Coordinates of C-alpha atoms in Angstrom, one line a residue:
M17 CA 62.5 132.2 83.7
P18 CA 63.9 132.7 80.1
E19 CA 66.9 130.7 79.2
L20 CA 68.7 133.7 78.5
V21 CA 68.3 135.2 82.0
V22 CA 69.3 131.8 83.6
T23 CA 72.5 131.9 81.3
A24 CA 73.3 135.5 82.3
L25 CA 72.8 134.8 86.2
L26 CA 75.0 131.7 86.0
A27 CA 77.9 133.2 84.0
P28 CA 79.9 134.9 87.0
S29 CA 79.8 131.5 88.8
R30 CA 80.9 129.8 85.8
L31 CA 83.8 132.1 85.3
S32 CA 84.9 131.9 88.8
L33 CA 84.9 128.4 88.4
K34 CA 87.3 128.4 85.3
L35 CA 89.4 130.8 86.9
L36 CA 89.8 128.7 89.9
R37 CA 90.7 125.7 87.6
A38 CA 93.3 127.7 85.6
F39 CA 94.6 128.7 89.0
M40 CA 94.8 125.1 90.3
W41 CA 96.7 124.1 87.2
S42 CA 99.3 126.5 87.3
L43 CA 100.0 125.3 90.9
V44 CA 99.7 121.9 89.7
F45 CA 102.3 122.0 86.8
S46 CA 104.7 124.4 88.9
A47 CA 104.8 121.7 91.5
A48 CA 105.3 119.2 88.5
L49 CA 108.5 120.9 87.5
V50 CA 109.8 120.9 91.1
A51 CA 108.9 117.5 91.8
A52 CA 110.7 116.5 88.3
A53 CA 113.7 118.4 89.3
V54 CA 113.8 116.4 92.7
Y55 CA 113.2 113.1 91.0
G56 CA 115.5 113.7 88.3
C57 CA 118.3 114.5 90.7
I58 CA 117.6 111.1 92.5
A59 CA 117.5 108.9 89.5
L60 CA 120.7 110.6 88.2
T61 CA 122.2 109.7 91.6
H62 CA 121.2 106.3 91.2
V63 CA 122.7 105.9 87.7
L64 CA 126.0 107.7 89.0
C65 CA 126.2 105.1 92.2
R66 CA 125.5 102.0 89.7
P67 CA 126.7 103.0 86.5
R68 CA 126.8 99.3 85.3
R69 CA 123.0 99.4 85.3
G70 CA 122.8 102.1 83.0
C71 CA 120.2 104.6 82.3
C72 CA 117.3 102.5 81.2
G73 CA 115.2 99.5 83.0
R74 CA 116.2 95.9 82.1
R75 CA 113.2 94.0 80.6
R76 CA 112.5 90.8 82.1
S77 CA 112.4 87.9 80.0
A78 CA 110.3 85.6 82.4
P79 CA 108.0 86.3 85.2
P80 CA 109.2 85.1 88.8
A81 CA 107.9 81.5 90.1
C82 CA 105.8 83.3 93.0
L83 CA 103.7 84.6 90.5
S84 CA 102.4 81.0 89.7
D85 CA 102.2 79.8 93.3
P86 CA 99.2 77.4 93.3
S87 CA 98.3 78.1 96.8
L88 CA 97.4 81.8 96.0
G89 CA 94.7 80.5 93.6
D90 CA 94.0 79.8 89.8
H91 CA 94.8 82.6 87.2
G92 CA 91.9 83.6 84.8
F93 CA 90.7 86.5 82.7
L94 CA 87.3 88.1 82.4
N95 CA 85.9 90.0 79.5
L96 CA 84.1 93.2 80.9
E97 CA 81.0 94.2 79.4
S98 CA 81.2 98.0 79.5
S99 CA 84.8 98.6 77.9
G100 CA 85.3 95.3 76.1
L101 CA 88.6 94.9 77.8
R102 CA 90.0 91.9 79.4
L103 CA 91.3 91.6 83.0
H104 CA 93.5 89.2 84.8
Y105 CA 92.4 87.9 88.3
V106 CA 93.5 85.2 90.6
S107 CA 90.7 83.5 92.4
A108 CA 90.3 80.7 95.4
G109 CA 87.7 79.4 97.3
R110 CA 84.9 79.8 95.0
G111 CA 81.8 78.1 96.4
N112 CA 83.0 78.6 100.4
G113 CA 81.1 81.9 100.8
P114 CA 80.4 85.6 99.8
L115 CA 82.9 87.3 97.2
M116 CA 85.8 89.2 98.5
L117 CA 87.1 91.3 95.7
F118 CA 90.7 92.9 96.3
L119 CA 91.8 96.2 94.5
H120 CA 95.6 96.7 94.7
G121 CA 97.6 100.2 94.8
F122 CA 100.8 101.5 93.1
P123 CA 103.3 100.3 92.5
E124 CA 101.6 96.9 92.9
N125 CA 99.6 94.1 91.3
W126 CA 97.5 91.3 92.5
F127 CA 100.4 89.8 94.2
S128 CA 100.2 92.3 97.1
W129 CA 97.1 90.4 98.3
R130 CA 99.1 87.2 98.6
F131 CA 98.5 86.8 102.5
Q132 CA 95.0 87.7 102.2
L133 CA 94.1 85.3 99.5
R134 CA 95.5 82.2 101.8
E135 CA 93.7 83.6 104.9
F136 CA 90.3 84.2 103.6
Q137 CA 89.6 81.4 100.7
S138 CA 88.2 79.1 103.3
R139 CA 85.3 81.4 104.2
F140 CA 84.9 83.6 101.0
H141 CA 85.5 83.2 97.2
V142 CA 88.7 85.3 97.2
V143 CA 89.5 87.1 93.8
A144 CA 92.3 89.7 93.4
V145 CA 92.2 91.6 90.0
D146 CA 95.0 93.3 87.9
L147 CA 93.4 96.7 87.4
R148 CA 93.3 98.0 83.7
G149 CA 96.8 99.3 82.8
Y150 CA 98.4 96.5 85.1
G151 CA 100.1 93.2 84.6
P152 CA 98.6 91.0 81.7
S153 CA 95.3 93.0 82.1
D154 CA 94.5 95.2 78.9
A155 CA 96.3 98.3 78.9
P156 CA 94.9 101.1 76.8
G157 CA 97.2 103.9 75.8
D158 CA 95.3 106.8 76.0
V159 CA 95.2 108.9 79.1
D160 CA 91.3 109.4 78.8
Y161 CA 91.0 105.6 79.2
Y162 CA 91.9 105.9 82.9
K163 CA 89.2 108.2 84.0
T164 CA 87.6 107.4 87.4
D165 CA 84.2 106.6 86.0
L166 CA 85.6 103.9 83.6
L167 CA 87.6 102.1 86.4
L168 CA 84.4 102.0 88.7
A169 CA 82.5 100.3 85.6
D170 CA 85.5 97.9 85.5
I171 CA 84.9 97.0 89.2
K172 CA 81.2 96.7 88.6
D173 CA 81.7 94.5 85.5
V174 CA 84.2 92.4 87.4
I175 CA 81.6 91.7 90.4
L176 CA 78.6 91.0 87.9
G177 CA 80.8 89.1 85.4
L178 CA 81.8 86.7 88.4
G179 CA 78.0 85.9 89.0
Y180 CA 77.6 88.2 92.1
S181 CA 75.3 90.8 92.9
K182 CA 77.3 92.0 95.9
C183 CA 80.9 91.9 97.5
V184 CA 83.1 92.4 100.4
L185 CA 85.5 95.2 98.7
V186 CA 89.1 95.4 100.2
A187 CA 91.2 97.9 98.9
H188 CA 94.6 99.5 99.4
D189 CA 96.3 102.8 98.3
W190 CA 94.6 103.5 94.5
G191 CA 92.6 100.7 95.0
A192 CA 91.1 102.4 98.1
L193 CA 90.5 105.8 96.2
L194 CA 88.6 103.7 93.7
A195 CA 86.6 101.8 96.5
W196 CA 85.6 105.0 98.2
N197 CA 84.1 106.2 94.8
F198 CA 82.4 102.6 94.0
S199 CA 80.7 102.7 97.3
I200 CA 79.0 106.0 96.8
Y201 CA 78.1 105.3 93.0
Y202 CA 77.3 101.7 93.4
P203 CA 76.2 101.1 96.9
S204 CA 74.2 98.2 96.1
L205 CA 77.0 96.1 95.0
V206 CA 79.1 96.5 98.2
E207 CA 77.9 94.9 101.4
R208 CA 81.0 95.6 103.4
M209 CA 84.2 97.4 102.7
V210 CA 87.7 97.2 104.2
V211 CA 90.0 100.3 103.3
V212 CA 93.7 100.5 103.9
G213 CA 95.8 103.4 103.6
G214 CA 93.8 105.6 101.4
A215 CA 91.4 108.4 101.5
P216 CA 88.3 109.6 99.2
M217 CA 89.7 112.1 96.9
S218 CA 87.3 114.6 98.0
V219 CA 88.5 114.2 101.6
Y220 CA 92.2 114.5 100.4
Q221 CA 91.5 117.4 98.5
D222 CA 89.9 119.6 101.5
Y223 CA 92.5 118.0 104.0
S224 CA 95.4 119.0 102.1
M225 CA 94.1 122.5 101.5
R226 CA 94.2 123.0 105.4
H227 CA 97.2 120.8 105.9
P228 CA 99.7 121.8 103.1
G229 CA 102.2 119.2 104.6
Q230 CA 100.0 116.5 103.0
F231 CA 101.2 117.8 99.6
F232 CA 104.8 117.1 100.4
R233 CA 104.0 113.5 101.3
S234 CA 102.3 113.1 97.9
N235 CA 104.9 115.0 95.8
Y236 CA 105.2 112.2 93.3
M237 CA 101.7 112.9 92.3
F238 CA 102.8 116.2 90.6
L239 CA 105.4 114.5 88.9
F240 CA 103.2 112.1 87.3
Q241 CA 101.1 115.0 85.8
L242 CA 104.1 115.2 83.2
P243 CA 104.0 113.0 79.9
W244 CA 106.7 110.3 79.5
L245 CA 109.2 111.7 82.0
P246 CA 107.8 109.8 84.9
E247 CA 108.1 106.6 83.2
K248 CA 111.9 107.4 82.1
L249 CA 113.0 108.5 85.7
L250 CA 111.2 105.4 87.5
S251 CA 112.9 103.0 84.8
M252 CA 116.4 104.4 85.0
S253 CA 118.9 102.5 86.9
D254 CA 117.0 99.4 86.5
F255 CA 113.9 100.9 88.4
Q256 CA 115.8 101.8 91.2
I257 CA 113.0 104.3 92.5
L258 CA 110.4 101.5 92.5
K259 CA 112.9 99.2 94.1
T260 CA 113.5 101.6 96.7
T261 CA 109.8 102.3 97.2
L262 CA 109.1 98.7 97.7
A263 CA 112.1 97.4 99.7
H264 CA 113.4 100.1 101.6
R265 CA 114.6 99.3 104.9
K266 CA 112.7 101.6 107.1
T267 CA 109.6 102.7 104.8
G268 CA 109.2 99.7 102.4
I269 CA 107.7 96.2 102.8
P270 CA 109.6 94.3 105.5
R271 CA 111.0 91.0 104.8
L272 CA 110.3 91.2 101.0
T273 CA 112.3 88.8 99.3
P274 CA 113.9 89.4 95.7
N275 CA 111.8 87.1 94.1
E276 CA 108.9 88.9 95.5
L277 CA 110.2 92.3 94.5
E278 CA 110.6 91.0 91.0
A279 CA 106.9 89.9 91.2
F280 CA 106.1 93.6 91.2
L281 CA 108.8 94.8 88.8
Y282 CA 108.1 92.1 86.1
H283 CA 105.1 93.7 84.3
F284 CA 106.5 97.1 84.8
S285 CA 110.0 96.3 82.9
Q286 CA 107.8 95.3 79.8
P287 CA 107.4 98.0 77.0
G288 CA 104.7 100.4 78.0
G289 CA 104.3 98.8 81.5
L290 CA 104.5 102.1 83.5
T291 CA 102.2 104.1 81.3
G292 CA 99.0 102.6 82.4
P293 CA 99.5 102.9 86.0
I294 CA 100.8 106.5 85.8
N295 CA 98.0 107.4 83.5
Y296 CA 95.7 107.0 86.9
Y297 CA 97.4 110.0 88.3
R298 CA 97.1 112.1 85.3
N299 CA 93.7 112.0 85.7
L300 CA 93.5 112.7 89.5
F301 CA 92.9 116.7 88.9
R302 CA 90.7 116.8 86.0
N303 CA 87.5 117.1 88.5
F304 CA 88.7 119.6 90.9
P305 CA 87.1 121.0 92.9
L306 CA 85.2 118.2 94.3
E307 CA 82.1 118.4 96.3
P308 CA 82.0 116.8 99.7
Q309 CA 80.1 113.3 99.7
E310 CA 78.5 111.3 102.3
L311 CA 80.0 107.9 103.1
A312 CA 77.4 105.3 104.2
T313 CA 78.8 101.7 103.5
P314 CA 79.9 99.7 106.7
T315 CA 83.4 100.1 106.5
L316 CA 86.6 98.9 108.3
L317 CA 89.4 101.6 107.9
L318 CA 92.9 100.5 108.7
W319 CA 95.9 103.3 108.8
G320 CA 99.7 102.9 109.5
E321 CA 100.6 105.0 112.4
K322 CA 104.2 105.8 110.2
D323 CA 102.4 106.0 106.9
I324 CA 104.9 108.2 104.9
Y325 CA 102.5 109.3 102.3
F326 CA 99.5 110.0 104.3
E327 CA 99.1 112.1 107.5
L328 CA 97.2 110.5 110.4
G329 CA 94.8 113.2 110.1
L330 CA 93.2 112.0 107.4
V331 CA 91.4 109.5 109.5
E332 CA 89.7 111.8 111.4
A333 CA 88.6 113.7 108.6
I334 CA 87.1 110.4 106.8
G335 CA 85.3 109.8 109.9
S336 CA 83.6 113.1 109.7
R337 CA 81.9 112.2 106.5
F338 CA 80.4 109.0 107.5
V339 CA 77.1 108.3 108.6
P340 CA 77.2 107.8 112.5
G341 CA 78.1 104.1 113.3
R342 CA 79.2 103.0 109.8
L343 CA 82.9 103.4 110.2
E344 CA 85.4 101.3 112.1
A345 CA 88.8 102.9 112.2
H346 CA 92.0 101.6 113.7
I347 CA 95.6 103.1 113.4
L348 CA 98.3 100.3 113.7
P349 CA 101.1 101.2 115.8
G350 CA 104.5 101.2 114.0
A351 CA 102.8 100.3 110.7
G352 CA 103.7 102.0 107.6
H353 CA 101.8 102.2 104.2
W354 CA 101.9 98.5 103.1
I355 CA 100.1 97.2 105.8
P356 CA 98.5 94.0 103.9
Q357 CA 102.1 92.8 103.6
S358 CA 103.7 94.2 106.5
H359 CA 101.0 93.5 109.3
P360 CA 98.9 90.8 107.7
Q361 CA 98.1 89.1 111.0
E362 CA 96.8 92.3 112.6
M363 CA 95.1 93.1 109.5
H364 CA 93.3 89.5 109.2
Q365 CA 92.3 89.7 113.0
Y366 CA 90.2 92.8 112.3
M367 CA 88.8 91.7 109.4
W368 CA 87.6 88.5 110.7
A369 CA 85.8 90.3 113.6
F370 CA 84.4 92.9 111.4
L371 CA 83.0 90.1 108.9
Q372 CA 82.0 87.7 111.5
D373 CA 78.3 88.4 111.1
L374 CA 78.2 87.8 107.4
L375 CA 79.5 84.2 108.1
D376 CA 77.1 83.3 110.9

């Protein structure tokens, strides 16, 4: 068929897609402005209630001692082959078994896996990375450096750079979103997957269209589409919004000590420390609409019954995309979003049972 005819036949569908994307972006930025007004009021209230803290975040001069706890492992840096970037990681148990690679979420870092690093280093080589833009890892400034395909290449380079051909991939929140995509595009590098509190983006997209309440739970995503303002609002009153997110009495991480809270805030308080992490969100809607994708990697999915960011219905939606028999899902009663830190014992029990045959 002549190329001119093919182009003419495809023109209506291309126009429809462009119109759909334009409509989507108009909705996204409308929601972003509303979210900015809401979070602006919240940040201003924090400033007025704690005037001594001022409108800016205090830069921490030294990291808290818990970030250097030797029981968690040795610190190192890995130069990535694809990008040339350098990622920071903490490693323990090399030579004890298969690679278990941990991917953190926002607003966290490698330290969010402290319980799992201690638990599994006796039978696995456990490695928790600081993803690009986080902590001591390199943090390119431009938004385009945080596209999903580049982040997936980072994970691939970490696995191969550590000398392995496959791994057990354990992920939470933003790390979970990356892990789902990684299992689709690099299936040979993932032997098993443990996902906590995070859905594939295509599942999230389709579910949210049918359940608008999910958009309200994730309202911060819209704020993060804007330039510079999210960084300013999150840092006001010495990062009070982040402090509330992590340490709230009902919805935060239970029993989080002041030192442990500082382990997350330290790197965010450095110049530009929030821009890299927020750039992940600024790329979220670039590929809308997403096509449904089949999931086939054997996966343990753990979900908090009281997760305030994700509805329980997402668990069933995720299961509907799986090859039968490849997903084991559990909803933890009373748990919120921060299961690796709030319910480590329950998480470990499920993980040992799920991974037992790899160790026999």
